[in-house]
Tab-separated table of C-alpha atoms and ligand atoms in Angstrom:
chain	number	residue	atom	x	y	z
N	1	MET	CA	-11.781	14.194	-16.881
N	2	ASN	CA	-9.760	14.948	-19.836
N	3	LYS	CA	-6.746	17.044	-18.559
N	4	GLU	CA	-3.760	18.402	-20.365
N	5	ARG	CA	-1.787	17.083	-17.208
N	6	LYS	CA	-2.054	14.269	-15.437
N	7	LEU	CA	-3.671	15.066	-11.925
N	8	ILE	CA	-2.080	14.926	-8.811
N	9	ILE	CA	-3.841	14.420	-5.618
N	10	ALA	CA	-2.071	14.624	-1.970
N	11	GLY	CA	-3.133	14.088	1.064
N	12	ASN	CA	-1.140	16.413	3.566
N	13	TRP	CA	-1.493	14.651	7.255
N	14	LYS	CA	0.012	17.610	9.348
N	15	MET	CA	0.462	16.811	12.639
N	16	ASN	CA	-2.219	13.602	12.940
N	17	LYS	CA	-1.613	10.483	13.320
N	18	THR	CA	0.113	7.944	15.066
N	19	VAL	CA	1.922	5.079	13.415
N	20	ALA	CA	-0.929	3.005	14.156
N	21	GLU	CA	-3.507	5.005	12.705
N	22	ALA	CA	-1.230	5.913	10.066
N	23	LEU	CA	-1.549	2.136	8.675
N	24	ASP	CA	-5.324	1.817	9.279
N	25	LEU	CA	-5.645	5.028	7.006
N	26	VAL	CA	-3.222	3.750	3.707
N	27	ARG	CA	-4.435	0.172	4.136
N	28	GLY	CA	-8.146	1.435	3.532
N	29	LEU	CA	-6.553	3.738	0.774
N	30	LYS	CA	-5.127	0.762	-0.696
N	31	ILE	CA	-8.367	-1.119	-0.939
N	32	GLU	CA	-10.425	1.829	-1.776
N	33	LEU	CA	-7.630	3.187	-4.746
N	34	GLY	CA	-6.261	-0.084	-5.913
N	35	ASN	CA	-7.229	-0.100	-9.119
N	36	VAL	CA	-7.153	3.964	-9.917
N	37	LYS	CA	-3.996	4.892	-12.512
N	38	GLU	CA	-5.065	8.041	-13.742
N	39	VAL	CA	-4.446	9.706	-10.966
N	40	ASP	CA	-0.982	10.269	-9.254
N	41	ILE	CA	-1.755	9.731	-5.406
N	42	VAL	CA	0.181	11.096	-2.388
N	43	VAL	CA	0.297	11.001	1.161
N	44	CYS	CA	2.024	12.823	3.416
N	45	PRO	CA	1.926	11.275	7.093
N	46	PRO	CA	4.424	12.981	9.725
N	47	PHE	CA	7.607	11.915	9.962
N	48	THR	CA	7.432	9.666	12.687
N	49	ALA	CA	5.134	7.115	10.361
N	50	LEU	CA	6.907	7.471	7.138
N	51	GLY	CA	8.748	4.050	7.833
N	52	GLU	CA	5.599	2.337	8.546
N	53	VAL	CA	3.583	3.828	5.786
N	54	SER	CA	6.491	3.354	3.080
N	55	LYS	CA	6.398	-0.376	3.638
N	56	ALA	CA	2.701	-0.434	3.619
N	57	ILE	CA	2.134	1.026	0.177
N	58	LEU	CA	5.539	-1.015	-0.920
N	59	ASP	CA	3.729	-2.391	-4.879
N	60	SER	CA	0.881	-0.098	-4.579
N	61	ASN	CA	-0.026	2.951	-6.846
N	62	ILE	CA	0.289	5.614	-3.583
N	63	ARG	CA	3.391	7.309	-3.656
N	64	LEU	CA	5.006	8.889	-0.443
N	65	GLY	CA	5.563	12.581	0.261
N	66	ALA	CA	7.036	14.214	3.590
N	67	GLN	CA	5.691	17.421	4.690
N	68	ASN	CA	9.202	19.473	5.294
N	69	MET	CA	12.663	18.904	4.821
N	70	SER	CA	16.032	20.647	5.746
N	71	GLU	CA	17.560	22.704	2.984
N	72	ASN	CA	21.128	21.240	4.692
N	73	ASN	CA	22.786	17.789	3.729
N	74	VAL	CA	23.922	16.838	7.196
N	75	GLY	CA	25.309	18.177	10.432
N	76	ALA	CA	24.685	19.941	13.370
N	77	PHE	CA	20.727	20.965	13.350
N	78	THR	CA	19.147	19.600	16.255
N	79	GLY	CA	15.306	18.618	15.130
N	80	GLU	CA	16.214	18.551	11.295
N	81	ILE	CA	15.507	15.905	8.502
N	82	ALA	CA	17.665	15.329	5.560
N	83	ALA	CA	16.966	14.397	1.812
N	84	VAL	CA	18.665	11.638	2.465
N	85	MET	CA	16.788	10.072	5.773
N	86	LEU	CA	13.446	10.784	3.717
N	87	LYS	CA	14.683	8.698	0.585
N	88	GLU	CA	15.430	5.475	3.068
N	89	PHE	CA	11.684	5.643	3.064
N	90	SER	CA	11.490	5.990	-0.544
N	91	VAL	CA	9.795	9.132	-0.158
N	92	ARG	CA	9.072	10.696	-3.460
N	93	TYR	CA	7.473	14.265	-2.752
N	94	VAL	CA	8.339	17.221	-0.222
N	95	ILE	CA	5.809	19.658	0.542
N	96	LEU	CA	7.789	22.883	1.199
N	97	GLY	CA	6.818	26.335	2.162
N	98	HIS	CA	3.280	24.990	3.454
N	99	SER	CA	1.445	28.477	4.912
N	100	GLU	CA	1.145	26.906	8.289
N	101	ARG	CA	5.230	27.167	8.213
N	102	ARG	CA	5.288	30.213	6.852
N	103	GLN	CA	3.560	31.206	9.609
N	104	TYR	CA	4.508	29.558	12.695
N	105	GLN	CA	8.209	28.583	11.787
N	106	LYS	CA	8.845	31.933	9.872
N	107	GLU	CA	9.825	29.927	6.518
N	108	SER	CA	10.446	33.204	3.902
N	109	ASP	CA	10.776	32.618	0.382
N	110	ALA	CA	14.394	32.923	0.158
N	111	LEU	CA	14.416	29.599	2.788
N	112	ILE	CA	12.363	28.023	0.750
N	113	ALA	CA	13.844	28.072	-2.570
N	114	LYS	CA	17.085	26.432	-0.640
N	115	LYS	CA	14.927	23.974	0.427
N	116	ALA	CA	13.600	23.340	-3.143
N	117	LEU	CA	17.145	22.906	-4.778
N	118	ALA	CA	18.346	20.693	-1.843
N	119	VAL	CA	14.778	18.605	-2.923
N	120	HIS	CA	16.197	18.414	-6.672
N	121	ALA	CA	19.765	17.471	-5.704
N	122	ALA	CA	18.429	14.416	-4.034
N	123	ALA	CA	16.002	14.080	-7.058
N	124	LEU	CA	12.896	14.377	-5.229
N	125	LYS	CA	10.014	16.324	-5.902
N	126	PRO	CA	9.088	19.440	-4.183
N	127	ILE	CA	5.148	20.804	-3.352
N	128	VAL	CA	5.694	24.467	-3.516
N	129	CYS	CA	2.993	26.061	-1.460
N	130	ILE	CA	2.143	29.567	-2.244
N	131	GLY	CA	-1.277	31.851	-1.377
N	132	GLU	CA	-2.554	34.744	-0.318
N	133	THR	CA	-4.285	35.728	3.363
N	134	LEU	CA	-7.790	37.303	3.358
N	135	GLU	CA	-6.282	40.742	4.348
N	136	GLN	CA	-4.209	40.351	1.155
N	137	ARG	CA	-6.943	39.376	-0.944
N	138	GLU	CA	-9.262	42.371	0.669
N	139	LYS	CA	-6.579	44.695	-0.057
N	140	ASN	CA	-6.627	43.515	-4.032
N	141	GLN	CA	-2.946	42.010	-3.363
N	142	THR	CA	-3.555	38.666	-4.436
N	143	GLN	CA	-2.027	38.737	-7.908
N	144	GLN	CA	1.255	40.496	-6.460
N	145	VAL	CA	1.402	38.341	-3.570
N	146	LEU	CA	1.485	35.355	-5.635
N	147	GLU	CA	3.876	36.885	-7.995
N	148	THR	CA	6.536	37.265	-4.872
N	149	GLN	CA	6.081	33.885	-3.700
N	150	VAL	CA	6.273	32.263	-7.362
N	151	HIS	CA	9.900	34.204	-7.900
N	152	GLY	CA	11.090	34.120	-4.467
N	153	SER	CA	10.484	30.659	-3.773
N	154	LEU	CA	11.155	28.980	-7.400
N	155	ALA	CA	14.184	31.157	-7.324
N	156	GLY	CA	17.571	29.659	-9.145
N	157	LEU	CA	15.639	26.416	-10.389
N	158	SER	CA	16.902	24.821	-14.261
N	159	LYS	CA	13.826	24.731	-16.322
N	160	GLU	CA	14.301	21.083	-15.796
N	161	GLN	CA	13.995	21.297	-12.198
N	162	MET	CA	11.002	23.655	-12.644
N	163	SER	CA	9.235	21.080	-15.091
N	164	GLU	CA	9.459	18.338	-12.286
N	165	THR	CA	8.264	20.892	-9.341
N	166	ILE	CA	4.848	21.176	-8.023
N	167	LEU	CA	2.616	24.052	-7.212
N	168	ALA	CA	0.161	24.185	-4.590
N	169	TYR	CA	-2.070	27.289	-4.749
N	170	GLU	CA	-3.516	27.595	-1.095
N	171	PRO	CA	-5.269	30.862	-0.574
N	172	VAL	CA	-4.576	30.712	3.443
N	173	TRP	CA	-8.583	32.043	4.036
N	174	ALA	CA	-9.326	28.591	3.078
N	175	ILE	CA	-7.137	26.283	4.830
N	176	GLY	CA	-9.247	24.344	7.367
N	177	THR	CA	-11.568	26.867	7.654
N	178	GLY	CA	-14.380	24.979	5.511
N	179	LYS	CA	-14.167	28.080	3.095
N	180	THR	CA	-13.468	27.041	-0.391
N	181	ALA	CA	-12.408	29.415	-3.186
N	182	THR	CA	-15.034	29.400	-6.110
N	183	THR	CA	-14.020	27.782	-9.076
N	184	ALA	CA	-13.761	31.018	-11.138
N	185	GLN	CA	-11.242	32.348	-7.856
N	186	ALA	CA	-9.183	28.949	-7.889
N	187	GLN	CA	-8.676	29.038	-12.423
N	188	GLU	CA	-7.986	33.037	-12.365
N	189	ALA	CA	-4.899	32.454	-9.517
N	190	HIS	CA	-3.913	29.295	-11.295
N	191	ALA	CA	-4.239	30.723	-14.720
N	192	PHE	CA	-2.109	33.731	-13.408
N	193	ILE	CA	0.523	31.658	-12.095
N	194	ARG	CA	0.952	29.974	-14.769
N	195	GLY	CA	1.906	33.103	-16.689
N	196	VAL	CA	4.023	34.277	-14.004
N	197	LEU	CA	5.609	30.879	-15.042
N	198	VAL	CA	5.517	31.711	-18.593
N	199	LYS	CA	7.895	34.739	-18.200
N	200	MET	CA	9.967	33.407	-15.131
N	201	PHE	CA	10.748	30.507	-17.461
N	202	ASP	CA	9.160	29.918	-20.750
N	203	ASP	CA	5.796	28.480	-22.052
N	204	THR	CA	7.030	24.838	-22.493
N	205	VAL	CA	7.665	24.580	-19.057
N	206	ALA	CA	4.775	26.332	-17.819
N	207	ARG	CA	3.040	24.279	-19.608
N	208	LYS	CA	4.188	21.050	-17.752
N	209	VAL	CA	4.070	22.412	-14.262
N	210	ARG	CA	1.537	20.904	-12.526
N	211	ILE	CA	-0.420	23.177	-9.887
N	212	GLN	CA	-2.580	21.773	-7.362
N	213	TYR	CA	-5.350	23.855	-5.202
N	214	GLY	CA	-5.368	23.422	-1.428
N	215	GLY	CA	-8.163	24.299	1.262
N	216	SER	CA	-10.880	23.190	2.328
N	217	VAL	CA	-11.571	20.607	-0.728
N	218	LYS	CA	-13.697	17.644	-0.112
N	219	PRO	CA	-15.876	15.234	-1.907
N	220	SER	CA	-18.865	17.661	-2.549
N	221	ASN	CA	-16.371	20.472	-4.350
N	222	ALA	CA	-13.177	18.525	-5.778
N	223	ARG	CA	-14.592	17.640	-9.198
N	224	GLU	CA	-15.630	21.148	-9.985
N	225	LEU	CA	-12.371	22.490	-8.909
N	226	MET	CA	-10.290	20.086	-10.724
N	227	SER	CA	-12.551	20.465	-13.976
N	228	GLN	CA	-10.913	23.506	-14.172
N	229	ALA	CA	-8.171	24.012	-16.906
N	230	ASP	CA	-5.077	25.077	-14.700
N	231	VAL	CA	-6.447	23.268	-11.801
N	232	ASP	CA	-4.108	20.078	-11.690
N	233	GLY	CA	-4.665	18.524	-8.534
N	234	ALA	CA	-5.539	19.124	-4.861
N	235	LEU	CA	-3.547	19.466	-1.872
N	236	VAL	CA	-6.326	18.081	0.868
N	237	GLY	CA	-6.120	18.372	4.732
N	238	GLY	CA	-8.853	17.513	6.711
N	239	ALA	CA	-10.555	15.347	4.023
N	240	SER	CA	-7.596	13.414	3.504
N	241	LEU	CA	-7.086	11.931	7.428
N	242	GLU	CA	-10.462	9.676	6.610
N	243	VAL	CA	-10.242	6.882	4.345
N	244	ARG	CA	-13.535	7.824	2.855
N	245	SER	CA	-13.385	11.008	2.252
N	246	PHE	CA	-9.850	10.936	0.269
N	247	SER	CA	-10.920	8.462	-1.635
N	248	ASP	CA	-14.072	10.034	-2.612
N	249	ILE	CA	-12.171	12.779	-3.675
N	250	ILE	CA	-9.865	10.779	-5.971
N	251	LYS	CA	-12.342	8.670	-7.543
N	252	GLY	CA	-14.664	11.835	-8.281
N	253	SER	CA	-11.940	13.258	-10.172
N	254	ILE	CA	-11.684	10.258	-12.540
V	1	13P	P1	-7.463	21.672	4.511
V	1	13P	O1	-8.057	20.812	3.714
V	1	13P	O2	-8.065	21.387	5.662
V	1	13P	O3	-8.068	23.008	4.637
V	1	13P	O4	-6.153	22.129	4.737
V	1	13P	C1	-5.688	22.409	3.561
V	1	13P	C2	-3.925	22.208	3.400
V	1	13P	O5	-3.281	23.139	4.176
V	1	13P	C3	-3.488	21.431	2.769
V	1	13P	O6	-1.995	21.541	2.857
C-alpha cells in the first residue's frame, strides 16, 4: 500500500494473556511477521508479561508497548507504574487515555495530557486514544467531542513532541461490538482530527502525525480502512489476541 506515512499497527491485548499465553502469541507472530518491514508492528501486553515478551521479541521487528503509565516519576503511588520501569523492558510506546480507562478509571483529558508529557520526557512515544460514544454521534456531537479531546489530551506538547505522538481514533460504539466505522466515517473523522492538529500545531506537524483507527478491526476490514488517506494504521483489540488474525491484518495492509 502506498501511504504518505508509514503504517503502525498495534495490538492492545487489554487484560488478557498469562505469561505463558503471551509467549505463545509472540513466538507465533515472530514466525509469521519476521519479514515485514513496511509496517511498524507493536504489541501491548499486560504489565505482568512485559518482561518475558520483551526478551522473546529481542532482535525482531516487533516493538513493545504498555497499556498505561503513571504521570508521576517515582514515589507513593500504590499500584502505578512509572516510565523508568517500562524502559527497563525496552518499551517504546504507551497507550494513553483508552476509552476503557476514561470510562472505568475516570481518566480526564487533563490527566492524559500530563501522562503524555511524562511519556515524552522519558523518550517514549504515546498512543493517545480519542473517540465519541454512540450517544454523542447520534446527537451530532462527534466533531465537537474529538476537538475537545484533541485539545485537552495533547495540551502542552511541543511541536517536536506532537510529531512523535500517535493518535488512535476509536469510536467507543465500535469497540468490541463487531460494529466497525465505515471507511467513509473513519476517513472523515481522521481528516477532521488532522485539521484540528493543523490549527493547534501547524501543517508540517499535522502531516507527520500518524492516526490509527481502532474498533472491531479484523482481517476482513483492515485493508480497506487503512487504504484511506488519513488512516495510518490500526489499534487492534480482540483480533490481536490470535496469531492468525493479527498477522493477517498486518500482511493484508502491505
Ligand atoms: P476491538 O478491536 O476488540 O474492538 O478493540 C478495539 C480497541 O479498544 C483497541 O484499543
